[in-house]
């Protein structure tokens, strides 16, 4: 729908200057939803009236009225669009993850509603990344996230296993993906690998027995990692990413009940860290492409 052509926004001042009113926000949403001109979501007709007082497109053929937010994560929202824009801006750019409690206080939005808004934005991030398959040279590893039992560590605890993949470009990491699994069996890993990795990718892992059956069709490069030092030499980026994600979950969100949306948020931002001025627009477009039910399905699944 919207490949490339993202508009840049350098800082919060510019956000406030460009979107000073609700009308300015609605006008921008309409221009981003239908950049080539309006096309009726019901009948596909391209001919329309624009009702400027209500910021609606009305189809000339079937009279369907399309608003800026219908069919998006912002559908029927009671929250000012300026607050949505601020949330999207801040979530897209925050290095360590945005405190939703702080956001709700700063913008005078009830905490539960702010949590629900952030959940929808996270699902838009997850939906956008699920469109892409990782390829080329990858590091793949498993880790356990969550509170866990007292004194227990590593495999065999009640923490949740997470599959972590990092694609490499030159000397450094390019994209990241993290997926909560119900177990670290080959069959569970295989489902995620099949959905998220291109066949023929070169995949570096540790010596876990689950990998070979799960990585059929890949160029698998396992290494036996006897010590933490060996692990950080053979699979450096995946370990750095796991440590960073755990630090953010502990520090900013103080542990979370639903893990997957936070991991998806972390990976969305990591994979786009070199596009800082475009991030607001990229995330806004992802929110426009994601349906109004966003946030609910993910919470059930996580
Ligand atoms: Zn129509």
PDB file of C-alpha atoms in Angstrom, residues 36-298:
ATOM      1  CA  UNK A  36      -3.019   8.312  -4.930  1.00  0.00           C
ATOM      2  CA  UNK A  37      -6.466   9.780  -4.310  1.00  0.00           C
ATOM      3  CA  UNK A  38      -9.502   8.235  -2.671  1.00  0.00           C
ATOM      4  CA  UNK A  39     -10.693   4.774  -3.613  1.00  0.00           C
ATOM      5  CA  UNK A  40     -13.908   3.503  -1.995  1.00  0.00           C
ATOM      6  CA  UNK A  41     -13.197   0.648   0.478  1.00  0.00           C
ATOM      7  CA  UNK A  42     -16.653  -0.794  -0.221  1.00  0.00           C
ATOM      8  CA  UNK A  43     -16.976  -0.698  -4.028  1.00  0.00           C
ATOM      9  CA  UNK A  44     -13.531   0.390  -5.281  1.00  0.00           C
ATOM     10  CA  UNK A  45     -14.907   3.415  -7.104  1.00  0.00           C
ATOM     11  CA  UNK A  46     -12.488   6.348  -7.445  1.00  0.00           C
ATOM     12  CA  UNK A  47     -15.010   9.137  -7.746  1.00  0.00           C
ATOM     13  CA  UNK A  48     -16.008  10.924  -4.547  1.00  0.00           C
ATOM     14  CA  UNK A  49     -17.170  14.061  -2.758  1.00  0.00           C
ATOM     15  CA  UNK A  50     -15.051  15.473   0.022  1.00  0.00           C
ATOM     16  CA  UNK A  51     -17.155  16.696   2.957  1.00  0.00           C
ATOM     17  CA  UNK A  52     -14.719  19.235   4.345  1.00  0.00           C
ATOM     18  CA  UNK A  53     -16.710  20.117   7.476  1.00  0.00           C
ATOM     19  CA  UNK A  54     -16.539  16.502   8.711  1.00  0.00           C
ATOM     20  CA  UNK A  55     -13.305  15.443   6.975  1.00  0.00           C
ATOM     21  CA  UNK A  56     -15.034  12.564   5.223  1.00  0.00           C
ATOM     22  CA  UNK A  57     -14.804  11.123   1.748  1.00  0.00           C
ATOM     23  CA  UNK A  58     -18.163  10.085   0.305  1.00  0.00           C
ATOM     24  CA  UNK A  59     -18.255   7.626  -2.582  1.00  0.00           C
ATOM     25  CA  UNK A  60     -20.261   8.939  -5.553  1.00  0.00           C
ATOM     26  CA  UNK A  61     -21.310   5.412  -6.541  1.00  0.00           C
ATOM     27  CA  UNK A  62     -22.445   3.826  -3.266  1.00  0.00           C
ATOM     28  CA  UNK A  63     -22.508   6.830  -0.873  1.00  0.00           C
ATOM     29  CA  UNK A  64     -20.140   5.076   1.544  1.00  0.00           C
ATOM     30  CA  UNK A  65     -18.551   7.589   3.880  1.00  0.00           C
ATOM     31  CA  UNK A  66     -14.925   6.955   4.799  1.00  0.00           C
ATOM     32  CA  UNK A  67     -13.362   8.777   7.728  1.00  0.00           C
ATOM     33  CA  UNK A  68      -9.697   9.285   8.489  1.00  0.00           C
ATOM     34  CA  UNK A  69      -9.696   6.651  11.217  1.00  0.00           C
ATOM     35  CA  UNK A  70     -12.322   4.031  10.219  1.00  0.00           C
ATOM     36  CA  UNK A  71     -10.702   0.638   9.722  1.00  0.00           C
ATOM     37  CA  UNK A  72      -7.500   1.633  11.536  1.00  0.00           C
ATOM     38  CA  UNK A  73      -6.257   1.198  15.111  1.00  0.00           C
ATOM     39  CA  UNK A  74      -7.721   4.670  15.808  1.00  0.00           C
ATOM     40  CA  UNK A  75     -11.262   3.756  14.762  1.00  0.00           C
ATOM     41  CA  UNK A  76     -13.984   5.407  16.919  1.00  0.00           C
ATOM     42  CA  UNK A  77     -11.361   6.741  19.321  1.00  0.00           C
ATOM     43  CA  UNK A  78     -12.353   9.122  22.119  1.00  0.00           C
ATOM     44  CA  UNK A  79      -8.780  10.314  22.412  1.00  0.00           C
ATOM     45  CA  UNK A  80      -7.658  13.423  20.508  1.00  0.00           C
ATOM     46  CA  UNK A  81      -5.711  12.505  17.379  1.00  0.00           C
ATOM     47  CA  UNK A  82      -2.942  14.838  18.573  1.00  0.00           C
ATOM     48  CA  UNK A  83      -2.425  12.516  21.553  1.00  0.00           C
ATOM     49  CA  UNK A  84      -2.319   9.503  19.196  1.00  0.00           C
ATOM     50  CA  UNK A  85       0.248  11.316  17.053  1.00  0.00           C
ATOM     51  CA  UNK A  86       2.349  12.098  20.129  1.00  0.00           C
ATOM     52  CA  UNK A  87       2.151   8.480  21.324  1.00  0.00           C
ATOM     53  CA  UNK A  88       3.160   7.146  17.910  1.00  0.00           C
ATOM     54  CA  UNK A  89       6.008   9.670  17.683  1.00  0.00           C
ATOM     55  CA  UNK A  90       7.322   8.801  21.144  1.00  0.00           C
ATOM     56  CA  UNK A  91       6.949   5.020  20.807  1.00  0.00           C
ATOM     57  CA  UNK A  92       8.648   5.069  17.412  1.00  0.00           C
ATOM     58  CA  UNK A  93      11.678   6.985  18.631  1.00  0.00           C
ATOM     59  CA  UNK A  94      12.199   6.147  22.293  1.00  0.00           C
ATOM     60  CA  UNK A  95      15.504   4.335  22.667  1.00  0.00           C
ATOM     61  CA  UNK A  96      14.472   2.424  25.755  1.00  0.00           C
ATOM     62  CA  UNK A  97      10.724   2.097  25.352  1.00  0.00           C
ATOM     63  CA  UNK A  98       8.137   4.643  26.425  1.00  0.00           C
ATOM     64  CA  UNK A  99       6.683   4.628  29.951  1.00  0.00           C
ATOM     65  CA  UNK A 100       2.936   4.472  29.310  1.00  0.00           C
ATOM     66  CA  UNK A 101       2.226   5.585  32.873  1.00  0.00           C
ATOM     67  CA  UNK A 102       4.299   8.715  32.228  1.00  0.00           C
ATOM     68  CA  UNK A 103       2.535   9.284  28.904  1.00  0.00           C
ATOM     69  CA  UNK A 104      -0.910   8.976  30.510  1.00  0.00           C
ATOM     70  CA  UNK A 105       0.024  11.556  33.147  1.00  0.00           C
ATOM     71  CA  UNK A 106       1.651  13.972  30.697  1.00  0.00           C
ATOM     72  CA  UNK A 107      -1.293  13.904  28.289  1.00  0.00           C
ATOM     73  CA  UNK A 108      -4.088  13.591  30.868  1.00  0.00           C
ATOM     74  CA  UNK A 109      -5.312  10.291  29.422  1.00  0.00           C
ATOM     75  CA  UNK A 110      -6.627   7.562  31.752  1.00  0.00           C
ATOM     76  CA  UNK A 111      -3.916   4.936  32.266  1.00  0.00           C
ATOM     77  CA  UNK A 112      -6.055   1.997  31.073  1.00  0.00           C
ATOM     78  CA  UNK A 113      -6.906   3.816  27.876  1.00  0.00           C
ATOM     79  CA  UNK A 114      -3.268   4.753  27.287  1.00  0.00           C
ATOM     80  CA  UNK A 115      -2.300   1.095  27.799  1.00  0.00           C
ATOM     81  CA  UNK A 116      -4.884   0.017  25.244  1.00  0.00           C
ATOM     82  CA  UNK A 117      -3.642   2.635  22.747  1.00  0.00           C
ATOM     83  CA  UNK A 118      -0.030   1.511  23.190  1.00  0.00           C
ATOM     84  CA  UNK A 119      -1.135  -2.125  22.759  1.00  0.00           C
ATOM     85  CA  UNK A 120      -2.676  -1.263  19.406  1.00  0.00           C
ATOM     86  CA  UNK A 121       0.475   0.543  18.277  1.00  0.00           C
ATOM     87  CA  UNK A 122       2.563  -2.491  19.306  1.00  0.00           C
ATOM     88  CA  UNK A 123       0.353  -4.786  17.282  1.00  0.00           C
ATOM     89  CA  UNK A 124       0.748  -2.525  14.260  1.00  0.00           C
ATOM     90  CA  UNK A 125       4.517  -2.887  14.702  1.00  0.00           C
ATOM     91  CA  UNK A 126       4.226  -6.686  14.928  1.00  0.00           C
ATOM     92  CA  UNK A 127       1.924  -6.855  11.902  1.00  0.00           C
ATOM     93  CA  UNK A 128       4.324  -4.777   9.823  1.00  0.00           C
ATOM     94  CA  UNK A 129       7.337  -6.961  10.691  1.00  0.00           C
ATOM     95  CA  UNK A 130       5.403 -10.182  10.064  1.00  0.00           C
ATOM     96  CA  UNK A 131       5.241  -9.193   6.385  1.00  0.00           C
ATOM     97  CA  UNK A 132       8.980  -9.632   5.993  1.00  0.00           C
ATOM     98  CA  UNK A 133      11.127 -12.759   6.034  1.00  0.00           C
ATOM     99  CA  UNK A 134      14.689 -12.544   7.248  1.00  0.00           C
ATOM    100  CA  UNK A 135      17.408 -13.790   4.914  1.00  0.00           C
ATOM    101  CA  UNK A 136      21.169 -13.960   4.314  1.00  0.00           C
ATOM    102  CA  UNK A 137      23.461 -14.597   7.275  1.00  0.00           C
ATOM    103  CA  UNK A 138      21.661 -14.919  10.611  1.00  0.00           C
ATOM    104  CA  UNK A 139      22.406 -15.580  14.256  1.00  0.00           C
ATOM    105  CA  UNK A 140      19.703 -17.622  15.982  1.00  0.00           C
ATOM    106  CA  UNK A 141      19.446 -18.370  19.692  1.00  0.00           C
ATOM    107  CA  UNK A 142      16.974 -19.156  22.418  1.00  0.00           C
ATOM    108  CA  UNK A 143      16.576 -17.398  25.742  1.00  0.00           C
ATOM    109  CA  UNK A 144      14.221 -17.401  28.704  1.00  0.00           C
ATOM    110  CA  UNK A 145      12.328 -14.195  29.517  1.00  0.00           C
ATOM    111  CA  UNK A 146      10.084 -13.387  32.464  1.00  0.00           C
ATOM    112  CA  UNK A 147      10.077 -13.438  36.248  1.00  0.00           C
ATOM    113  CA  UNK A 148      10.626 -17.185  36.618  1.00  0.00           C
ATOM    114  CA  UNK A 149      10.834 -19.165  39.838  1.00  0.00           C
ATOM    115  CA  UNK A 150      13.061 -18.171  42.765  1.00  0.00           C
ATOM    116  CA  UNK A 151      16.634 -19.278  42.343  1.00  0.00           C
ATOM    117  CA  UNK A 152      15.998 -21.095  39.081  1.00  0.00           C
ATOM    118  CA  UNK A 153      17.979 -20.315  35.988  1.00  0.00           C
ATOM    119  CA  UNK A 154      18.123 -21.280  32.324  1.00  0.00           C
ATOM    120  CA  UNK A 155      16.287 -24.139  30.694  1.00  0.00           C
ATOM    121  CA  UNK A 156      13.733 -26.021  32.793  1.00  0.00           C
ATOM    122  CA  UNK A 157      12.319 -22.973  34.633  1.00  0.00           C
ATOM    123  CA  UNK A 158       8.800 -21.519  34.337  1.00  0.00           C
ATOM    124  CA  UNK A 159      10.128 -18.540  32.372  1.00  0.00           C
ATOM    125  CA  UNK A 160       8.961 -18.302  28.791  1.00  0.00           C
ATOM    126  CA  UNK A 161      11.263 -19.449  25.995  1.00  0.00           C
ATOM    127  CA  UNK A 162      11.899 -16.916  23.249  1.00  0.00           C
ATOM    128  CA  UNK A 163      13.453 -17.513  19.853  1.00  0.00           C
ATOM    129  CA  UNK A 164      15.726 -14.645  18.847  1.00  0.00           C
ATOM    130  CA  UNK A 165      16.998 -14.036  15.314  1.00  0.00           C
ATOM    131  CA  UNK A 166      19.363 -11.323  14.117  1.00  0.00           C
ATOM    132  CA  UNK A 167      20.292 -10.858  10.483  1.00  0.00           C
ATOM    133  CA  UNK A 168      23.805  -9.611   9.774  1.00  0.00           C
ATOM    134  CA  UNK A 169      24.968  -7.116   7.200  1.00  0.00           C
ATOM    135  CA  UNK A 170      28.718  -6.542   6.938  1.00  0.00           C
ATOM    136  CA  UNK A 171      30.174  -6.358  10.433  1.00  0.00           C
ATOM    137  CA  UNK A 172      26.941  -5.495  12.237  1.00  0.00           C
ATOM    138  CA  UNK A 173      23.338  -6.495  12.810  1.00  0.00           C
ATOM    139  CA  UNK A 174      20.559  -5.459  10.414  1.00  0.00           C
ATOM    140  CA  UNK A 175      17.164  -6.770  11.530  1.00  0.00           C
ATOM    141  CA  UNK A 176      15.909  -8.545  14.636  1.00  0.00           C
ATOM    142  CA  UNK A 177      12.968 -10.801  15.429  1.00  0.00           C
ATOM    143  CA  UNK A 178      11.884 -12.279  18.783  1.00  0.00           C
ATOM    144  CA  UNK A 179       9.100 -14.817  19.180  1.00  0.00           C
ATOM    145  CA  UNK A 180       7.677 -16.322  22.370  1.00  0.00           C
ATOM    146  CA  UNK A 181       7.366 -20.120  22.044  1.00  0.00           C
ATOM    147  CA  UNK A 182       5.433 -22.610  24.126  1.00  0.00           C
ATOM    148  CA  UNK A 183       8.491 -24.886  24.150  1.00  0.00           C
ATOM    149  CA  UNK A 184      11.936 -25.224  22.609  1.00  0.00           C
ATOM    150  CA  UNK A 185      11.079 -28.408  20.744  1.00  0.00           C
ATOM    151  CA  UNK A 186      12.106 -28.717  17.109  1.00  0.00           C
ATOM    152  CA  UNK A 187       8.510 -28.636  15.936  1.00  0.00           C
ATOM    153  CA  UNK A 188       7.752 -25.325  17.722  1.00  0.00           C
ATOM    154  CA  UNK A 189      10.983 -23.741  16.469  1.00  0.00           C
ATOM    155  CA  UNK A 190      10.267 -25.012  12.956  1.00  0.00           C
ATOM    156  CA  UNK A 191       6.920 -23.198  12.769  1.00  0.00           C
ATOM    157  CA  UNK A 192       8.578 -19.859  13.572  1.00  0.00           C
ATOM    158  CA  UNK A 193      11.536 -20.502  11.274  1.00  0.00           C
ATOM    159  CA  UNK A 194       9.227 -21.402   8.400  1.00  0.00           C
ATOM    160  CA  UNK A 195       7.153 -18.243   8.838  1.00  0.00           C
ATOM    161  CA  UNK A 196      10.005 -15.816   9.412  1.00  0.00           C
ATOM    162  CA  UNK A 197      13.134 -16.997   7.564  1.00  0.00           C
ATOM    163  CA  UNK A 198      13.822 -17.374   3.846  1.00  0.00           C
ATOM    164  CA  UNK A 199      14.851 -20.857   2.740  1.00  0.00           C
ATOM    165  CA  UNK A 200      18.576 -21.157   2.092  1.00  0.00           C
ATOM    166  CA  UNK A 201      19.563 -18.605   4.749  1.00  0.00           C
ATOM    167  CA  UNK A 202      22.896 -19.176   6.503  1.00  0.00           C
ATOM    168  CA  UNK A 203      22.066 -19.713  10.163  1.00  0.00           C
ATOM    169  CA  UNK A 204      24.532 -19.727  13.067  1.00  0.00           C
ATOM    170  CA  UNK A 205      23.347 -21.385  16.300  1.00  0.00           C
ATOM    171  CA  UNK A 206      24.654 -23.085  19.428  1.00  0.00           C
ATOM    172  CA  UNK A 207      24.806 -26.885  19.653  1.00  0.00           C
ATOM    173  CA  UNK A 208      21.230 -27.453  20.899  1.00  0.00           C
ATOM    174  CA  UNK A 209      19.728 -30.678  19.507  1.00  0.00           C
ATOM    175  CA  UNK A 210      16.496 -28.934  18.503  1.00  0.00           C
ATOM    176  CA  UNK A 211      18.151 -26.887  15.761  1.00  0.00           C
ATOM    177  CA  UNK A 212      19.006 -29.387  12.982  1.00  0.00           C
ATOM    178  CA  UNK A 213      15.446 -30.745  12.473  1.00  0.00           C
ATOM    179  CA  UNK A 214      14.030 -27.205  12.720  1.00  0.00           C
ATOM    180  CA  UNK A 215      16.480 -25.768  10.206  1.00  0.00           C
ATOM    181  CA  UNK A 216      15.965 -28.170   7.303  1.00  0.00           C
ATOM    182  CA  UNK A 217      16.431 -26.189   4.089  1.00  0.00           C
ATOM    183  CA  UNK A 218      18.827 -23.719   5.713  1.00  0.00           C
ATOM    184  CA  UNK A 219      22.599 -23.635   5.603  1.00  0.00           C
ATOM    185  CA  UNK A 220      23.126 -24.484   9.273  1.00  0.00           C
ATOM    186  CA  UNK A 221      26.374 -23.580  11.088  1.00  0.00           C
ATOM    187  CA  UNK A 222      26.174 -24.903  14.678  1.00  0.00           C
ATOM    188  CA  UNK A 223      28.897 -24.173  17.247  1.00  0.00           C
ATOM    189  CA  UNK A 224      29.397 -25.880  20.582  1.00  0.00           C
ATOM    190  CA  UNK A 225      29.570 -23.045  23.095  1.00  0.00           C
ATOM    191  CA  UNK A 226      31.253 -24.249  26.265  1.00  0.00           C
ATOM    192  CA  UNK A 227      31.492 -20.887  28.029  1.00  0.00           C
ATOM    193  CA  UNK A 228      29.826 -17.455  28.054  1.00  0.00           C
ATOM    194  CA  UNK A 229      32.946 -16.086  26.370  1.00  0.00           C
ATOM    195  CA  UNK A 230      32.641 -18.579  23.502  1.00  0.00           C
ATOM    196  CA  UNK A 231      28.955 -17.688  23.196  1.00  0.00           C
ATOM    197  CA  UNK A 232      29.680 -13.979  22.853  1.00  0.00           C
ATOM    198  CA  UNK A 233      32.407 -14.686  20.271  1.00  0.00           C
ATOM    199  CA  UNK A 234      30.392 -17.046  18.089  1.00  0.00           C
ATOM    200  CA  UNK A 235      26.967 -15.404  18.425  1.00  0.00           C
ATOM    201  CA  UNK A 236      27.775 -11.863  19.562  1.00  0.00           C
ATOM    202  CA  UNK A 237      24.809  -9.876  18.263  1.00  0.00           C
ATOM    203  CA  UNK A 238      22.051 -12.146  19.352  1.00  0.00           C
ATOM    204  CA  UNK A 239      23.440 -12.068  22.908  1.00  0.00           C
ATOM    205  CA  UNK A 240      23.734  -8.267  22.937  1.00  0.00           C
ATOM    206  CA  UNK A 241      20.137  -7.974  21.737  1.00  0.00           C
ATOM    207  CA  UNK A 242      18.820 -10.385  24.356  1.00  0.00           C
ATOM    208  CA  UNK A 243      20.628  -8.433  27.103  1.00  0.00           C
ATOM    209  CA  UNK A 244      19.267  -5.107  25.809  1.00  0.00           C
ATOM    210  CA  UNK A 245      15.689  -6.371  25.543  1.00  0.00           C
ATOM    211  CA  UNK A 246      15.796  -7.825  29.066  1.00  0.00           C
ATOM    212  CA  UNK A 247      17.226  -4.572  30.421  1.00  0.00           C
ATOM    213  CA  UNK A 248      14.393  -2.555  28.868  1.00  0.00           C
ATOM    214  CA  UNK A 249      11.689  -4.931  30.109  1.00  0.00           C
ATOM    215  CA  UNK A 250      13.108  -4.747  33.638  1.00  0.00           C
ATOM    216  CA  UNK A 251      13.929  -1.048  33.708  1.00  0.00           C
ATOM    217  CA  UNK A 252      11.110   0.707  31.880  1.00  0.00           C
ATOM    218  CA  UNK A 253       8.201  -1.689  31.990  1.00  0.00           C
ATOM    219  CA  UNK A 254       9.116  -3.367  35.345  1.00  0.00           C
ATOM    220  CA  UNK A 255       8.300  -6.769  33.931  1.00  0.00           C
ATOM    221  CA  UNK A 256       5.261  -7.309  31.716  1.00  0.00           C
ATOM    222  CA  UNK A 257       2.327  -9.674  31.742  1.00  0.00           C
ATOM    223  CA  UNK A 258       2.128 -10.075  27.983  1.00  0.00           C
ATOM    224  CA  UNK A 259       5.633 -10.511  26.677  1.00  0.00           C
ATOM    225  CA  UNK A 260       5.260 -10.817  22.897  1.00  0.00           C
ATOM    226  CA  UNK A 261       3.992  -7.279  22.134  1.00  0.00           C
ATOM    227  CA  UNK A 262       6.940  -5.746  23.988  1.00  0.00           C
ATOM    228  CA  UNK A 263       9.405  -7.952  22.128  1.00  0.00           C
ATOM    229  CA  UNK A 264       7.761  -7.003  18.826  1.00  0.00           C
ATOM    230  CA  UNK A 265       8.059  -3.318  19.756  1.00  0.00           C
ATOM    231  CA  UNK A 266      11.732  -3.715  20.640  1.00  0.00           C
ATOM    232  CA  UNK A 267      12.487  -5.475  17.340  1.00  0.00           C
ATOM    233  CA  UNK A 268      10.498  -3.007  15.216  1.00  0.00           C
ATOM    234  CA  UNK A 269      12.548  -0.132  16.621  1.00  0.00           C
ATOM    235  CA  UNK A 270      15.861  -1.979  16.462  1.00  0.00           C
ATOM    236  CA  UNK A 271      15.412  -2.930  12.803  1.00  0.00           C
ATOM    237  CA  UNK A 272      14.704   0.695  11.869  1.00  0.00           C
ATOM    238  CA  UNK A 273      17.218   2.459  14.087  1.00  0.00           C
ATOM    239  CA  UNK A 274      18.908   4.219  11.150  1.00  0.00           C
ATOM    240  CA  UNK A 275      15.660   5.820   9.932  1.00  0.00           C
ATOM    241  CA  UNK A 276      15.048   8.112  12.899  1.00  0.00           C
ATOM    242  CA  UNK A 277      13.438  11.077  11.041  1.00  0.00           C
ATOM    243  CA  UNK A 278      11.065   8.723   9.176  1.00  0.00           C
ATOM    244  CA  UNK A 279      10.001   6.661  12.158  1.00  0.00           C
ATOM    245  CA  UNK A 280       6.893   8.653  13.047  1.00  0.00           C
ATOM    246  CA  UNK A 281       5.536   8.410   9.511  1.00  0.00           C
ATOM    247  CA  UNK A 282       6.478   4.743   9.152  1.00  0.00           C
ATOM    248  CA  UNK A 283       4.706   3.820  12.373  1.00  0.00           C
ATOM    249  CA  UNK A 284       1.700   5.992  11.579  1.00  0.00           C
ATOM    250  CA  UNK A 285       1.324   4.200   8.229  1.00  0.00           C
ATOM    251  CA  UNK A 286       1.637   0.812   9.998  1.00  0.00           C
ATOM    252  CA  UNK A 287      -1.171   1.938  12.355  1.00  0.00           C
ATOM    253  CA  UNK A 288      -3.349   2.917   9.395  1.00  0.00           C
ATOM    254  CA  UNK A 289      -2.838  -0.498   7.779  1.00  0.00           C
ATOM    255  CA  UNK A 290      -3.652  -2.394  10.983  1.00  0.00           C
ATOM    256  CA  UNK A 291      -7.320  -3.064  11.764  1.00  0.00           C
ATOM    257  CA  UNK A 292      -9.325  -1.672  14.709  1.00  0.00           C
ATOM    258  CA  UNK A 293      -9.210  -5.009  16.577  1.00  0.00           C
ATOM    259  CA  UNK A 294      -5.456  -4.598  17.080  1.00  0.00           C
ATOM    260  CA  UNK A 295      -4.210  -5.208  20.585  1.00  0.00           C
ATOM    261  CA  UNK A 296      -6.815  -7.808  21.510  1.00  0.00           C
ATOM    262  CA  UNK A 297      -5.638 -10.856  19.563  1.00  0.00           C
ATOM    263  CA  UNK A 298      -2.023 -10.379  20.591  1.00  0.00           C
TER     264      UNK A 298
END
